[in-house]
mmCIF file of C-alpha atoms and ligand atoms in Angstrom:
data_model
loop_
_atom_site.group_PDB
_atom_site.id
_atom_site.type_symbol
_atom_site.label_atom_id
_atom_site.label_comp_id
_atom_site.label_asym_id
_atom_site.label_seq_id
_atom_site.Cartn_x
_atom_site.Cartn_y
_atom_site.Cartn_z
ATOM 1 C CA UNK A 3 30.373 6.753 -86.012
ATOM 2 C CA UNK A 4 32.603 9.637 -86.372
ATOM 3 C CA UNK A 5 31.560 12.335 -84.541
ATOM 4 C CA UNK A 6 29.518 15.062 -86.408
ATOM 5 C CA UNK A 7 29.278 17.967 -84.620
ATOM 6 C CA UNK A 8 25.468 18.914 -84.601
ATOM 7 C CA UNK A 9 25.619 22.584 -85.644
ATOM 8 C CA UNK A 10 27.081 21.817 -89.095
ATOM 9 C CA UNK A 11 24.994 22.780 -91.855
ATOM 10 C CA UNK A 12 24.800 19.671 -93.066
ATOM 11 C CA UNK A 13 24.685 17.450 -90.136
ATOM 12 C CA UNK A 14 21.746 15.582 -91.378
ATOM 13 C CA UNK A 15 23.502 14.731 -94.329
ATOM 14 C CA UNK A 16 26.520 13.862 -93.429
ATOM 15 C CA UNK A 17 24.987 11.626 -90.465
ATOM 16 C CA UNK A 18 22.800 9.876 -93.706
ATOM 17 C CA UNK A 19 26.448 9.276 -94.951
ATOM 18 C CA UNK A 20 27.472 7.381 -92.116
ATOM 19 C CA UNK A 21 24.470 5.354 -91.451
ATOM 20 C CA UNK A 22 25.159 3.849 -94.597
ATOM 21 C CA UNK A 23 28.644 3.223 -94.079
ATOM 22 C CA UNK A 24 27.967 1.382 -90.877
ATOM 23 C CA UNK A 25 25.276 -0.557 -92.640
ATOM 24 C CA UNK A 26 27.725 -1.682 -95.216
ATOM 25 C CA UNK A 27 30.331 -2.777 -92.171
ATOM 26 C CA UNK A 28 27.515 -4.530 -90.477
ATOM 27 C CA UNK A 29 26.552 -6.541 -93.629
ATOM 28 C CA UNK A 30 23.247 -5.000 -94.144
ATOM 29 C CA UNK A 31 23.758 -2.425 -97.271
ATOM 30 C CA UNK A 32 25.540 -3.452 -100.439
ATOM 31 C CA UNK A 33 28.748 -1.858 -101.932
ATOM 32 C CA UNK A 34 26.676 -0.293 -104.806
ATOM 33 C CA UNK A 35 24.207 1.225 -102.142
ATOM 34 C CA UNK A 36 26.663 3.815 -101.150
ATOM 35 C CA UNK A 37 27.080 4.878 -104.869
ATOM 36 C CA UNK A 38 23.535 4.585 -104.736
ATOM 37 C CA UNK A 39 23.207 7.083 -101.721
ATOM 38 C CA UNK A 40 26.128 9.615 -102.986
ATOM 39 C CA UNK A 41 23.780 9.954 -106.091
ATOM 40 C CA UNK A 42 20.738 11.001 -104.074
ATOM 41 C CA UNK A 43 22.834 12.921 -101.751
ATOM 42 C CA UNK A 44 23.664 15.242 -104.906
ATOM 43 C CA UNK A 45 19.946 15.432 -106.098
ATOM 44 C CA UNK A 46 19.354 16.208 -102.390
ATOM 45 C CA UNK A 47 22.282 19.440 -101.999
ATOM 46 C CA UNK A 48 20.232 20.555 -105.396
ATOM 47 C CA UNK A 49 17.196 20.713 -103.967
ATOM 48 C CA UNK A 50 18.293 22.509 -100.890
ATOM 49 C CA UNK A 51 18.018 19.354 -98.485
ATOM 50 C CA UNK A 52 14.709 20.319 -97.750
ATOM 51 C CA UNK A 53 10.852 18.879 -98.467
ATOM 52 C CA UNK A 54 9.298 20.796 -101.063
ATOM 53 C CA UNK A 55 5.844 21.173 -101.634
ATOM 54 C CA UNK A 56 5.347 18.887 -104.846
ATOM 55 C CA UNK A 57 6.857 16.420 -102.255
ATOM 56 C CA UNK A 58 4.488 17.138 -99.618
ATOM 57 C CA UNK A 59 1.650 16.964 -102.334
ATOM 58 C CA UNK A 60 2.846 13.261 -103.438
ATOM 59 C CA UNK A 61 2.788 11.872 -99.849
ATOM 60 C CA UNK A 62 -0.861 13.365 -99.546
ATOM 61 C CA UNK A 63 -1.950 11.336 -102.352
ATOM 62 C CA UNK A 64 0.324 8.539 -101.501
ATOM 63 C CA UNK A 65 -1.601 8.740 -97.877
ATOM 64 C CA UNK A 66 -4.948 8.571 -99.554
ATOM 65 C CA UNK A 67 -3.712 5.864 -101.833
ATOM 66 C CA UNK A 68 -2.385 3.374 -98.950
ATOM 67 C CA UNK A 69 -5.436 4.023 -96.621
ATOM 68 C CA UNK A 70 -7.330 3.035 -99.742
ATOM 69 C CA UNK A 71 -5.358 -0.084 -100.416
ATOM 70 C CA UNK A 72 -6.392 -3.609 -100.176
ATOM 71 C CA UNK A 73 -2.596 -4.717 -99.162
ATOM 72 C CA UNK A 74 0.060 -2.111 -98.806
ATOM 73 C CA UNK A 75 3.668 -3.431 -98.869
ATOM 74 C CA UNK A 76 6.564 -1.187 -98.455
ATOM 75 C CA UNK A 77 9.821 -2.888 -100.161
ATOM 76 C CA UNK A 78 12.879 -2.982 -98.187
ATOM 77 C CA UNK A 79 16.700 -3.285 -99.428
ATOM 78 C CA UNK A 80 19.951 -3.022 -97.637
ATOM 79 C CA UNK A 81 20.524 0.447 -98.731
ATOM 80 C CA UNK A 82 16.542 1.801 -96.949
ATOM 81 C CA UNK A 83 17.092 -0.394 -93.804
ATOM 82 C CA UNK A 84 20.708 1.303 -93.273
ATOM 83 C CA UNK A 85 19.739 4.525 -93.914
ATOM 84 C CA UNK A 86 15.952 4.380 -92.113
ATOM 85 C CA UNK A 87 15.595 0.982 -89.965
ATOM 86 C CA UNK A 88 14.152 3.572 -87.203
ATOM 87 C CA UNK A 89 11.592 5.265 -89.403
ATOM 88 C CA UNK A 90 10.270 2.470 -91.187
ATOM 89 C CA UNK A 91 9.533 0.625 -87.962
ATOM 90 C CA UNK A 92 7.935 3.918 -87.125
ATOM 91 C CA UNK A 93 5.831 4.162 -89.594
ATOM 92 C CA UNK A 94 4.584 0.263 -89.576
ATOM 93 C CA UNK A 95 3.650 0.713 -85.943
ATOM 94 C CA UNK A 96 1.533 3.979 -86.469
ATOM 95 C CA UNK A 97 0.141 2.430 -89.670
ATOM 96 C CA UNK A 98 0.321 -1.023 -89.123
ATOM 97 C CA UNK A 99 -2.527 -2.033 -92.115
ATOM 98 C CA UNK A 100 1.302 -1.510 -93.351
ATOM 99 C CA UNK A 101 3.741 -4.871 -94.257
ATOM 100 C CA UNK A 102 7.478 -4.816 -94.891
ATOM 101 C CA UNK A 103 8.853 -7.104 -96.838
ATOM 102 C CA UNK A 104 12.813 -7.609 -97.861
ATOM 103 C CA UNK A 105 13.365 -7.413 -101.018
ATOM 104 C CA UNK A 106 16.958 -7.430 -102.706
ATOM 105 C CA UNK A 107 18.342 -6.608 -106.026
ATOM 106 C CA UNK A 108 21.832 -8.090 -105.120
ATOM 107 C CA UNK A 109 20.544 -11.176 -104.001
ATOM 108 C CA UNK A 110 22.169 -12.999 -100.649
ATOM 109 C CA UNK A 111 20.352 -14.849 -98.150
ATOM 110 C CA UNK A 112 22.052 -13.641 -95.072
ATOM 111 C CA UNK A 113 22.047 -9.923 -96.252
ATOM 112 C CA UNK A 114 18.414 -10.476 -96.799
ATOM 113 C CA UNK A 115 18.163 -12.133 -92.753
ATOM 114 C CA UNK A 116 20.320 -9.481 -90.933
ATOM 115 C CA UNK A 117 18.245 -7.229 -92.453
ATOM 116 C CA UNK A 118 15.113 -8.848 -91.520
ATOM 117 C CA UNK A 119 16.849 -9.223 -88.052
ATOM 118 C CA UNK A 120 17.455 -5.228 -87.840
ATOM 119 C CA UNK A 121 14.072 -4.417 -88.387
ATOM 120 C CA UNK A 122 13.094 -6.756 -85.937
ATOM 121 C CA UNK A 123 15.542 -5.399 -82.946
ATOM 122 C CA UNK A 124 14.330 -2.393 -84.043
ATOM 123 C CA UNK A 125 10.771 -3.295 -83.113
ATOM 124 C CA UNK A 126 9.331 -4.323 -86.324
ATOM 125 C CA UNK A 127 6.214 -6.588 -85.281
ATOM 126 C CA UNK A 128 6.504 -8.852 -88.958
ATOM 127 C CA UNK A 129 9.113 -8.861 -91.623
ATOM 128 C CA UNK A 130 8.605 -10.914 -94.805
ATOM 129 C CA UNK A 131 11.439 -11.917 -96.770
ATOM 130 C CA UNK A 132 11.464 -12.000 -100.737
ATOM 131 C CA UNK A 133 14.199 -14.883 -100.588
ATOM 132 C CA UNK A 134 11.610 -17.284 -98.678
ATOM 133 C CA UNK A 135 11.347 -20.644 -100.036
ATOM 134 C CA UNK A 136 7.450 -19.990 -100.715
ATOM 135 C CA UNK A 137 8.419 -17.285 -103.251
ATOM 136 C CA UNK A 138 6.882 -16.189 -106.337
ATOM 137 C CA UNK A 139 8.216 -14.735 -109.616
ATOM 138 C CA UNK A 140 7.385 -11.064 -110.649
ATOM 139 C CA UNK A 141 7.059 -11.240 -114.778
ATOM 140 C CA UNK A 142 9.035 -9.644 -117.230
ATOM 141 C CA UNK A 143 11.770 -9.383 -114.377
ATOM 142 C CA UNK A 144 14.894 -11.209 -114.820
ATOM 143 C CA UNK A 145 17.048 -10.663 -111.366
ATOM 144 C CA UNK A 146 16.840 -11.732 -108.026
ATOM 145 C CA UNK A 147 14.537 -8.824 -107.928
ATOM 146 C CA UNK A 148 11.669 -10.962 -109.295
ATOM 147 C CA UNK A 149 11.317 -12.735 -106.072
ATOM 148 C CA UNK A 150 8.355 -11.742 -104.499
ATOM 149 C CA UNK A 151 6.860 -13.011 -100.921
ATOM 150 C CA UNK A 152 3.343 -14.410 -101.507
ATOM 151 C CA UNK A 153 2.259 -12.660 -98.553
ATOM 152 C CA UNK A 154 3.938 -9.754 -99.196
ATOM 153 C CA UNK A 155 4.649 -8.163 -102.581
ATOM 154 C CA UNK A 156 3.121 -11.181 -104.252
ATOM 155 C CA UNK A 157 -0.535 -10.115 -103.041
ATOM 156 C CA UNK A 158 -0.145 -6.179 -102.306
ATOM 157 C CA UNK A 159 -2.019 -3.930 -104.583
ATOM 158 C CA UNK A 160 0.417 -0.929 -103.484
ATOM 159 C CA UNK A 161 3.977 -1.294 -102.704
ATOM 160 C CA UNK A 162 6.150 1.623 -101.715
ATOM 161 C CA UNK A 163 9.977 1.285 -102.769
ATOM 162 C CA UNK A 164 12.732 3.542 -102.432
ATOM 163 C CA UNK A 165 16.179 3.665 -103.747
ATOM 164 C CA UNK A 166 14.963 1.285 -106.298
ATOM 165 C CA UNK A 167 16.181 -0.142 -109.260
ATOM 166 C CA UNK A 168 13.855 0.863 -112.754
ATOM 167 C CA UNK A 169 13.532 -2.809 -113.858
ATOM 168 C CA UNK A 170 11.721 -4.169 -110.990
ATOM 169 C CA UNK A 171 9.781 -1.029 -110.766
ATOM 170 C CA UNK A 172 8.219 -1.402 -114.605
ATOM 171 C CA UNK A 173 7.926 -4.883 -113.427
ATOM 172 C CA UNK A 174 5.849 -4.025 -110.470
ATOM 173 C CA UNK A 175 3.623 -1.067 -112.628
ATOM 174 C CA UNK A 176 3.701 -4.511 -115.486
ATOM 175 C CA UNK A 177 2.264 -6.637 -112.565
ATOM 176 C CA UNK A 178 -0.699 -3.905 -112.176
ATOM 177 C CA UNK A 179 0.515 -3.090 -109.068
ATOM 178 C CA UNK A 180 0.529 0.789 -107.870
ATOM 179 C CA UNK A 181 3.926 1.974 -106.919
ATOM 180 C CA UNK A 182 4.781 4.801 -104.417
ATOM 181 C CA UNK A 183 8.346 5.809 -105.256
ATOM 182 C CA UNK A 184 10.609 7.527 -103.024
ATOM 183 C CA UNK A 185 13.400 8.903 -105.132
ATOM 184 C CA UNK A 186 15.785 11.808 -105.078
ATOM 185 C CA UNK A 187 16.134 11.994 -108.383
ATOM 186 C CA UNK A 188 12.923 12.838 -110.722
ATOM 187 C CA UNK A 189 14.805 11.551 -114.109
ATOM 188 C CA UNK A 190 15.043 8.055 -112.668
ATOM 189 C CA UNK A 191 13.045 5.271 -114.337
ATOM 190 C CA UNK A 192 11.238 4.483 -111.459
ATOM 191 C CA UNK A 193 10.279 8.617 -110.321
ATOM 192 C CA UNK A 194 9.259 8.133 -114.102
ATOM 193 C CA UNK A 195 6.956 5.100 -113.932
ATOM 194 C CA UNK A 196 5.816 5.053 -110.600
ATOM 195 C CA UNK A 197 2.079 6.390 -110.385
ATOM 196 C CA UNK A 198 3.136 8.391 -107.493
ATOM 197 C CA UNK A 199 6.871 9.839 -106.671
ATOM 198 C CA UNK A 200 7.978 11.219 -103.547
ATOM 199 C CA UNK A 201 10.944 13.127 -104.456
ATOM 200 C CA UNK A 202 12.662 13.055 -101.184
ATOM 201 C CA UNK A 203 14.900 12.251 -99.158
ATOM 202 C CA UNK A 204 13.911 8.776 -97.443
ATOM 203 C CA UNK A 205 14.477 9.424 -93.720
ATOM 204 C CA UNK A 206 12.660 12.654 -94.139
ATOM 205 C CA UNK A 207 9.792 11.652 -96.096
ATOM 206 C CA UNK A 208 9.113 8.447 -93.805
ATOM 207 C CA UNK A 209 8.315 10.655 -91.126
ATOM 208 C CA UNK A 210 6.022 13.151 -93.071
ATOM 209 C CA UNK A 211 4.561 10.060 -94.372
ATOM 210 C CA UNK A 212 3.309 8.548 -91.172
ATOM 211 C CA UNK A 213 2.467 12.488 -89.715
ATOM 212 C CA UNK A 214 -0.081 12.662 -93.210
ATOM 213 C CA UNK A 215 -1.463 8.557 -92.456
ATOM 214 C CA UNK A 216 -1.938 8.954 -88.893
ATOM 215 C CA UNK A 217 -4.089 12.381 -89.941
ATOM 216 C CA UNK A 218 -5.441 10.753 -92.611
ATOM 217 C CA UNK A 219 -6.973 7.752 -90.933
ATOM 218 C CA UNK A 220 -9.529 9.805 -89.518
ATOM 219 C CA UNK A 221 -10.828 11.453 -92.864
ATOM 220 C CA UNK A 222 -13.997 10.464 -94.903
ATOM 221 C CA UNK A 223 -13.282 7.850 -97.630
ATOM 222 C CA UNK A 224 -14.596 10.083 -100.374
ATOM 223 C CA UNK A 225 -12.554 12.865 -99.138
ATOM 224 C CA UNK A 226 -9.330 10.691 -99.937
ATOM 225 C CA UNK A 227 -10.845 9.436 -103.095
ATOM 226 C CA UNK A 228 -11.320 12.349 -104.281
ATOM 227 C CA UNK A 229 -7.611 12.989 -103.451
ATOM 228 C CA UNK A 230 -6.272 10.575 -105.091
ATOM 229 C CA UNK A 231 -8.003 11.057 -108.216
ATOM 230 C CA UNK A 232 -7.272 14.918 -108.436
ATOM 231 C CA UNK A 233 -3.310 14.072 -108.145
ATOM 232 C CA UNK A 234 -1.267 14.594 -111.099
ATOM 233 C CA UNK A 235 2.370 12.898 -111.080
ATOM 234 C CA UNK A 236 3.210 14.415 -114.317
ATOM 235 C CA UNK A 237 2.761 17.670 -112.653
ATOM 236 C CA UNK A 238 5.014 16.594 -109.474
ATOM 237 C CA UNK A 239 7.951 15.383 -111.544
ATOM 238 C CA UNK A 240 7.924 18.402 -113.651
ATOM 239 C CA UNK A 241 8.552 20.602 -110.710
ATOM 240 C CA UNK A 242 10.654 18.448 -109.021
ATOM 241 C CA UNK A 243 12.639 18.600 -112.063
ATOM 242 C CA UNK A 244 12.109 22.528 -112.100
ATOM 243 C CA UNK A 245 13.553 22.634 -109.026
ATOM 244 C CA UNK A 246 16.399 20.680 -109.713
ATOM 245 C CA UNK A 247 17.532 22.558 -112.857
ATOM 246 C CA UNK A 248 16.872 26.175 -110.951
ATOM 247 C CA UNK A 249 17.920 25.189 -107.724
ATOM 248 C CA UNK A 250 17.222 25.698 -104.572
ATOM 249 C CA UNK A 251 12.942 27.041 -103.702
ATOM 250 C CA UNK A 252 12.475 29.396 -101.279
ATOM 251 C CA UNK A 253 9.043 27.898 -100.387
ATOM 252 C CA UNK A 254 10.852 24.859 -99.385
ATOM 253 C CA UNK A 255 10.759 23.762 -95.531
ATOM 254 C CA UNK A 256 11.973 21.795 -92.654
ATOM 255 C CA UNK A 257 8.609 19.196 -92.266
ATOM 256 C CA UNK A 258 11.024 16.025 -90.465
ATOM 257 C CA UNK A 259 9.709 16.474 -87.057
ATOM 258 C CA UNK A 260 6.391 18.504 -87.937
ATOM 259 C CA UNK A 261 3.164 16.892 -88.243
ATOM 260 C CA UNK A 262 1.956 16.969 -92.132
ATOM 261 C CA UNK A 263 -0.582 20.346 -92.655
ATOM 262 C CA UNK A 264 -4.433 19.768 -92.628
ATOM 263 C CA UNK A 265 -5.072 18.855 -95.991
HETATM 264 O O1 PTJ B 302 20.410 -3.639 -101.096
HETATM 265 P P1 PTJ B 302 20.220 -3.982 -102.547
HETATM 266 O O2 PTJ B 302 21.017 -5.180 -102.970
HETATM 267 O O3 PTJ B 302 18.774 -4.184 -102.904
HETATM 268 O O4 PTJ B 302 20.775 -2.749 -103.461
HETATM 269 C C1 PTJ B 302 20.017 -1.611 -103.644
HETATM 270 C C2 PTJ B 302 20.623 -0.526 -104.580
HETATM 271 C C3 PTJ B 302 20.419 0.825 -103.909
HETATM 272 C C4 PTJ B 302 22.096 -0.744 -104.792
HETATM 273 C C5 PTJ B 302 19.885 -0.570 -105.919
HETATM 274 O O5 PTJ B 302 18.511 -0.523 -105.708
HETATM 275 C C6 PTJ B 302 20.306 0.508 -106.879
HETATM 276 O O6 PTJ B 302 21.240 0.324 -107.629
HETATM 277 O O7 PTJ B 302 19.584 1.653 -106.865
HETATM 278 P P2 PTJ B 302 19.790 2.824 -107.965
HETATM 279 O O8 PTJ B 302 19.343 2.321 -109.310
HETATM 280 O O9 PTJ B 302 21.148 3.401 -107.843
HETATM 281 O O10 PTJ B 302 18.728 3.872 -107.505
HETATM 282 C C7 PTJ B 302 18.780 4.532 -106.278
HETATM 283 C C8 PTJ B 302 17.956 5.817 -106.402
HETATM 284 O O11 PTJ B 302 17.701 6.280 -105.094
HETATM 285 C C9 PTJ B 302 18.684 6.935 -107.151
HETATM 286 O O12 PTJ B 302 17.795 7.557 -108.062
HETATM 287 C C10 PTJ B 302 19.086 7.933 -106.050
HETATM 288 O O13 PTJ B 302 19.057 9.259 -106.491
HETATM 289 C C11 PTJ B 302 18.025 7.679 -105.015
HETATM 290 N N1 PTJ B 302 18.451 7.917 -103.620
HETATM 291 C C12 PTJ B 302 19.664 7.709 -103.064
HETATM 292 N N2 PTJ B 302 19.678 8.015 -101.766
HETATM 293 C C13 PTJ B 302 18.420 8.412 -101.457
HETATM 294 C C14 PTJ B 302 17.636 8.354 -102.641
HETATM 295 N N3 PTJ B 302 16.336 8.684 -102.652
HETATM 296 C C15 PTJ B 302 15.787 9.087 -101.469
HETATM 297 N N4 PTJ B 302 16.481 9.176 -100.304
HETATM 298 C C16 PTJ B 302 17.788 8.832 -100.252
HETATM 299 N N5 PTJ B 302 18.457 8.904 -99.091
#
């Protein structure tokens, strides 16, 4: 990687930039990830490259929701495992109730094993793969991104995605299955359908994410019911969008290596 030097203001950023890139060269990330990325990476200069607090109030309930969960999946593509191989791992190891599974919309076998192989180097105890022979279809989906594991996606009641594609998204909400979104932008389809959307960068809201679940773990059930029930996504995505359109919030803070608040 190019050297970055670490005092420039938007060192995080531009280091994102480069993960990707690398991914790409090492066959993990796909050519339309990177146009992928440069579109969240505007939605993220917009919003001031920081966690805001409708954020921070989606990955509450998205806590409550995945401690609640019969079988929480979070979906993996090329462009999440360049960008965040280190942080999902993290997250699966403090929260390991937790499965990954590979999922692709430009569907190739290998991509989909390297991948799988990353994740694993990087410590990942299991990684399912959407391209396994045992596969199952997702309805009403017509790409590769129908696949499902039947371990994985196939069973889970909550899957997680992130820099995900609308049509498998309706196609997950179609399948009656709760999606957690984690999306830059708060127009997208799936920031629109998902029943919760974290709009945030990945990398940072990973971390947050498994700060709030590790806290959360100990908390009464009704407690995170109640959570849960009292969250409004409308509400979320019409800040986010707020915030977007007026630019950067002053109430907005560096969470990435702070534990999430006492809810
Ligand atoms: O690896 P594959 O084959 O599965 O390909 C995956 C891509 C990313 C190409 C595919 O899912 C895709 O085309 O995604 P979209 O429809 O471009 O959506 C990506 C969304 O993620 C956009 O709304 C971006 O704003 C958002 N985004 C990009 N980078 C980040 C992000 N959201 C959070 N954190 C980011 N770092």
């Amino acid at each position: 990687m190019s050297e970055i030097p670490s005092d420039h203001p938007r060192f995080h950023s531009l280091n994102l930039r480069h993960r990707l890139v690398e991914g790409l060269h090492a066959g993990l990330a796909s050519e339309a990830g990177l146009l992928a990325q440069g579109r969240g990476e505007a939605f993220d200069y917009l919003l001031g490259e920081k966690t805001h607090r409708f954020a921070e109030q989606a990955m509450a309930a998205a806590s409550a929701r995945l401690i609640r969960a019969e079988h929480p999946v979070l979906s993996v593509n090329g462009s999440a495992a360049s960008l965040a191989a280190a942080e999902i791992v993290s997250l699966v190891k403090a929260y390991p109730r937790l499965s990954i599974e590979v999922n692709l919309f430009y569907h190739a076998e290998q991509r989909s094993h390297r991948i799988a192989n990353r994740l694993r180097e990087v410590g990942a105890p299991l990684v399912l793969e959407s391209c396994d022979p045992k596969s199952i279809a997702l309805p009403t989906v017509q790409s590769n991104r129908r696949r499902m594991h039947p371990d994985g996606i196939g069973k889970a009641d909550v899957v997680i995605v992130a820099l995900e594609d609308g049509d498998r998204c309706e196609g997950l909400v179609n399948a009656e299955k709760r999606v957690i979104a984690i999306d830059l932008n708060p127009l997208s389809r799936t920031a629109q359908m998902a029943e919760i959307s974290i709009i945030d960068e990945l990398t940072r809201s990973l971390k947050y994410l498994q700060n709030q679940l590790v806290a959360d773990s100990k908390r009464d059930q009704a407690e995170l019911a109640q959570r849960s029930e009292a969250y409004d996504n409308q509400e979320v995505l019409k800040q986010a969008i707020a915030a977007v359109r007026d630019g950067v919030d002053l109430n907005a803070r560096e969470v990435s290596e702070k534990a999430a608040p006492e809810n």
